[in-house]
Coordinates of C-alpha atoms in Angstrom, one line a residue:
Chain A
X8 CA 106.3 77.3 104.1
X9 CA 102.6 77.6 103.7
X10 CA 102.2 76.7 107.4
X11 CA 104.7 79.4 108.4
X12 CA 102.8 81.9 106.3
X13 CA 99.6 80.9 108.0
X14 CA 101.2 81.3 111.4
X15 CA 102.5 84.7 110.5
X16 CA 99.1 85.7 109.1
X17 CA 97.5 84.6 112.3
X18 CA 99.9 86.4 114.5
X19 CA 99.5 89.6 112.4
X20 CA 95.7 89.4 112.9
X21 CA 96.3 89.1 116.7
X22 CA 98.7 92.0 116.8
X23 CA 96.9 94.2 114.3
X24 CA 94.3 95.9 116.6
X25 CA 97.0 97.1 119.1
X26 CA 99.2 98.4 116.3
X27 CA 96.4 100.0 114.4
X28 CA 95.0 101.6 117.6
X29 CA 98.4 103.1 118.5
X30 CA 98.9 104.5 115.0
X31 CA 95.4 106.0 114.9
X32 CA 95.8 107.5 118.4
X33 CA 99.1 109.0 117.5
X34 CA 97.5 110.6 114.5
X35 CA 94.8 112.1 116.8
X36 CA 97.5 113.3 119.2
X37 CA 99.3 115.0 116.2
X38 CA 96.0 116.8 115.3
X39 CA 95.6 117.8 119.0
X40 CA 99.1 119.4 119.0
X41 CA 98.5 121.1 115.6
X42 CA 95.1 122.5 116.8
X43 CA 96.7 123.7 120.0
X44 CA 99.6 125.4 118.2
X45 CA 97.2 127.1 115.8
X46 CA 95.1 128.4 118.7
X47 CA 92.1 126.3 117.4
X48 CA 90.5 125.2 120.7
X49 CA 87.2 124.2 119.1
X50 CA 89.5 121.9 117.1
X51 CA 91.1 120.6 120.2
X52 CA 87.7 120.1 121.8
X53 CA 86.4 118.2 118.8
X54 CA 88.9 115.4 119.6
X55 CA 87.2 114.6 122.9
X56 CA 84.0 112.7 123.4
X57 CA 80.9 114.8 124.2
X58 CA 81.0 113.8 127.8
X59 CA 84.8 113.5 128.2
X60 CA 86.5 114.5 131.5
X61 CA 89.8 116.3 131.8
X62 CA 91.8 116.4 135.1
X63 CA 94.1 119.5 135.2
X64 CA 96.5 119.4 138.1
X65 CA 95.8 122.0 140.8
X66 CA 92.1 122.6 139.8
X67 CA 88.8 120.9 139.5
X68 CA 87.9 118.2 136.9
X69 CA 86.5 119.6 133.7
X70 CA 83.5 117.9 132.0
X71 CA 82.3 118.1 128.5
X72 CA 83.7 119.1 125.1
X73 CA 83.0 122.8 125.4
X74 CA 84.4 123.2 128.9
X75 CA 87.5 121.2 127.9
X76 CA 88.1 123.5 124.9
X77 CA 87.9 126.5 127.2
X78 CA 90.3 124.8 129.7
X79 CA 92.9 124.4 127.0
X80 CA 92.4 127.9 125.7
X81 CA 93.0 129.2 129.2
X82 CA 96.0 126.9 129.5
X83 CA 97.5 128.3 126.3
X84 CA 97.8 131.7 128.0
X85 CA 100.4 130.1 130.3
X86 CA 102.1 127.4 128.3
X87 CA 103.3 126.7 124.8
X88 CA 104.9 124.1 122.6
X89 CA 103.2 120.9 123.9
X90 CA 104.7 117.7 122.8
X91 CA 103.4 114.2 123.6
X92 CA 105.0 110.8 123.2
X93 CA 102.8 107.7 123.2
X94 CA 104.6 104.9 125.2
X95 CA 101.9 102.3 125.2
X96 CA 98.4 101.7 123.9
X97 CA 96.4 98.8 125.3
X98 CA 93.1 97.9 123.5
X99 CA 90.2 97.4 126.0
X100 CA 87.7 95.8 123.7
X101 CA 86.9 96.9 120.1
X102 CA 85.9 100.5 121.0
X103 CA 88.1 101.5 123.9
X104 CA 91.8 101.8 124.6
X105 CA 94.2 103.0 127.4
X106 CA 97.1 105.1 126.4
X107 CA 100.2 105.9 128.5
X108 CA 102.6 108.6 127.5
X109 CA 104.8 111.4 128.4
X110 CA 104.5 115.1 127.6
X111 CA 106.6 118.3 127.6
X112 CA 105.7 121.9 127.3
X113 CA 107.2 125.3 128.1
X114 CA 105.8 128.0 130.4
X115 CA 105.3 131.4 128.9
X116 CA 106.8 134.6 130.4
X117 CA 110.1 136.3 130.9
X118 CA 111.8 133.1 132.1
X119 CA 110.2 130.2 130.3
X120 CA 110.6 126.8 132.0
X121 CA 110.4 123.3 130.6
X122 CA 107.7 121.2 132.2
X123 CA 107.7 117.4 131.7
X124 CA 105.1 114.9 132.8
X125 CA 103.2 111.7 132.2
X126 CA 99.6 111.0 131.3
X127 CA 96.9 108.4 130.9
X128 CA 94.1 108.8 128.3
X129 CA 91.1 106.5 128.0
X130 CA 90.1 106.5 124.4
X131 CA 86.7 105.6 123.0
X132 CA 85.8 104.9 119.4
X133 CA 82.9 107.1 118.3
X134 CA 81.8 106.0 114.8
X135 CA 85.1 105.8 112.9
X136 CA 87.0 108.1 115.1
X137 CA 89.1 107.6 118.3
X138 CA 88.2 110.3 120.8
X139 CA 89.7 111.2 124.2
X140 CA 87.2 110.3 126.9
X141 CA 89.3 110.8 130.0
X142 CA 92.5 112.8 130.0
X143 CA 94.6 113.0 133.2
X144 CA 98.2 114.0 133.7
X145 CA 100.7 115.1 136.3
X146 CA 104.3 116.4 136.5
X147 CA 107.4 114.2 136.8
X148 CA 108.4 112.1 133.8
Chain B
X10 CA 51.7 94.8 133.0
X11 CA 53.7 91.8 131.7
X12 CA 55.1 94.1 129.0
X13 CA 56.2 96.7 131.6
X14 CA 57.8 93.8 133.6
X15 CA 59.7 92.7 130.5
X16 CA 60.9 96.3 129.8
X17 CA 62.1 96.7 133.4
X18 CA 63.8 93.3 133.2
X19 CA 65.5 94.3 130.0
X20 CA 66.7 97.7 131.4
X21 CA 68.0 95.9 134.5
X22 CA 70.1 93.6 132.4
X23 CA 71.5 96.6 130.5
X24 CA 72.3 98.5 133.7
X25 CA 73.5 95.6 135.7
X26 CA 77.1 95.4 134.6
X27 CA 77.8 99.1 135.4
X28 CA 76.2 98.8 138.8
X29 CA 77.9 95.5 139.6
X30 CA 81.3 96.8 138.5
X31 CA 80.9 99.9 140.6
X32 CA 80.1 97.9 143.7
X33 CA 82.9 95.5 143.1
X34 CA 85.4 98.3 142.5
X35 CA 84.3 100.1 145.6
X36 CA 84.9 96.9 147.6
X37 CA 88.4 96.7 146.2
X38 CA 89.0 100.3 147.1
X39 CA 87.8 99.6 150.7
X40 CA 90.4 96.8 150.8
X41 CA 93.1 99.1 149.4
X42 CA 92.4 101.7 152.2
X43 CA 92.3 98.9 154.8
X44 CA 95.6 97.4 153.7
X45 CA 97.2 100.9 153.6
X46 CA 96.0 101.8 157.1
X47 CA 97.3 98.5 158.4
X48 CA 100.7 99.1 156.7
X49 CA 100.2 95.9 154.6
X50 CA 101.8 97.1 151.4
X51 CA 102.1 93.6 149.9
X52 CA 98.3 93.6 150.4
X53 CA 98.0 96.9 148.6
X54 CA 100.2 95.6 145.8
X55 CA 98.1 92.5 145.4
X56 CA 95.2 94.6 144.3
X57 CA 97.1 95.7 141.2
X58 CA 97.7 93.7 138.0
X59 CA 101.2 92.3 137.6
X60 CA 102.1 94.8 135.0
X61 CA 100.2 97.7 136.4
X62 CA 101.5 101.3 136.2
X63 CA 101.1 104.0 138.8
X64 CA 101.7 107.7 138.2
X65 CA 102.8 109.5 141.4
X66 CA 102.8 113.3 140.9
X67 CA 106.3 114.8 140.9
X68 CA 108.1 111.6 140.2
X69 CA 108.5 108.9 137.6
X70 CA 105.9 106.3 136.7
X71 CA 106.1 103.1 138.6
X72 CA 105.7 99.8 136.9
X73 CA 104.8 96.4 138.3
X74 CA 103.1 95.1 141.5
X75 CA 106.3 95.0 143.7
X76 CA 107.5 98.5 142.7
X77 CA 104.0 99.9 143.3
X78 CA 103.9 98.3 146.8
X79 CA 107.2 99.9 147.6
X80 CA 105.9 103.3 146.3
X81 CA 102.9 103.2 148.6
X82 CA 105.1 102.1 151.5
X83 CA 107.3 105.1 150.9
X84 CA 104.3 107.3 150.5
X85 CA 102.9 106.1 153.9
X86 CA 106.0 107.7 155.5
X87 CA 104.6 111.1 154.4
X88 CA 100.9 110.8 154.3
X89 CA 98.1 109.1 156.3
X90 CA 94.3 108.5 156.3
X91 CA 93.6 108.1 152.6
X92 CA 90.0 108.2 151.6
X93 CA 88.6 107.6 148.1
X94 CA 85.2 108.3 146.7
X95 CA 84.2 106.6 143.4
X96 CA 82.2 109.1 141.3
X97 CA 81.8 107.1 138.2
X98 CA 82.6 103.7 136.8
X99 CA 82.3 103.1 133.0
X100 CA 82.5 99.5 131.8
X101 CA 84.8 99.2 128.8
X102 CA 83.9 95.7 127.7
X103 CA 83.5 92.7 129.9
X104 CA 86.9 92.8 131.5
X105 CA 87.9 96.4 131.8
X106 CA 86.4 99.6 133.3
X107 CA 87.3 103.2 133.9
X108 CA 86.8 104.7 137.3
X109 CA 86.8 108.4 138.1
X110 CA 87.0 109.5 141.7
X111 CA 88.2 111.9 144.3
X112 CA 90.6 111.3 147.2
X113 CA 91.7 113.0 150.4
X114 CA 94.6 112.3 152.7
X115 CA 96.6 114.1 155.4
X116 CA 100.3 114.9 155.5
X117 CA 102.3 113.6 158.5
X118 CA 104.5 115.9 160.6
X119 CA 104.1 118.7 163.1
X120 CA 101.6 120.6 161.0
X121 CA 99.4 118.0 159.2
X122 CA 97.7 119.4 156.1
X123 CA 94.7 118.0 154.2
X124 CA 95.4 117.2 150.6
X125 CA 92.5 116.6 148.1
X126 CA 92.6 115.4 144.6
X127 CA 91.1 113.4 141.8
X128 CA 92.0 110.2 140.0
X129 CA 91.4 107.9 137.1
X130 CA 91.9 104.1 137.5
X131 CA 91.8 101.7 134.6
X132 CA 90.6 98.4 136.0
X133 CA 91.1 95.0 134.5
X134 CA 89.3 91.8 135.5
X135 CA 91.9 89.0 136.2
X136 CA 90.0 85.8 136.8
X137 CA 87.2 86.7 139.2
X138 CA 89.0 89.8 140.6
X139 CA 89.0 93.5 139.5
X140 CA 92.6 94.8 139.7
X141 CA 94.0 98.3 139.2
X142 CA 95.9 98.3 136.0
X143 CA 96.6 102.1 135.7
X144 CA 96.4 104.4 138.7
X145 CA 96.9 108.2 138.1
X146 CA 96.0 111.1 140.3
X147 CA 96.7 114.8 140.9
X148 CA 95.8 117.5 143.4
X149 CA 92.8 119.8 143.1
X150 CA 89.3 118.3 143.6

């Protein structure tokens, strides 16, 4: 029994980083949605690394925390109710991870439409916090 | 002078992985374009990790080397002359890297149109080779 316990403990240690990173990243994503819904785009921006890049479909890439905050503020004029589902988090060393997920949102206006899509985020750990470092998405789930 | 030489040697060691990874990744990208132009989609597929994911705009994500080969084969019915420019490669530990770049291609048909866009690739080193592990792009340069 002790041997089985040791094996389980060993497997838990191996699996722990991926599980922990996924949970931590989902927590940041929940904060992202909460900031967005409250219209707090400085809050949204604070979740990105200082030199992060975002890749909005149909326009140029957006670099840096402040510009990314402005991008989401402008986006919030057109869309609402963002939701994200993390499908997979792959640790890439102790201070980076790759997330794959899907999102949905609704367009604003007289005839709101649902938009669904998929995304990849490269996360970097800055101090104790996971931050979005590259954020790219497109339509089609 | 010896001290300056040591400082330069030290800085070179620090900078070397990023430069080396960028050069290696650009070489793989050149192979990707070459395979695509020759219609060798098994070749294109071989540049991805076995469990890679691709994220074509407007449709579902595509998982695995074989499915990704088929995706590009289908894509080649509609587009031609892909070109990619690597803007930035960030090492994420010894066996992963994040690439940011732009691409262009032309649609096929009676009135070919130029399409430009941007992309993020998460690369993983498998043995001696850098392979695309996540490949996502959208329009708008």
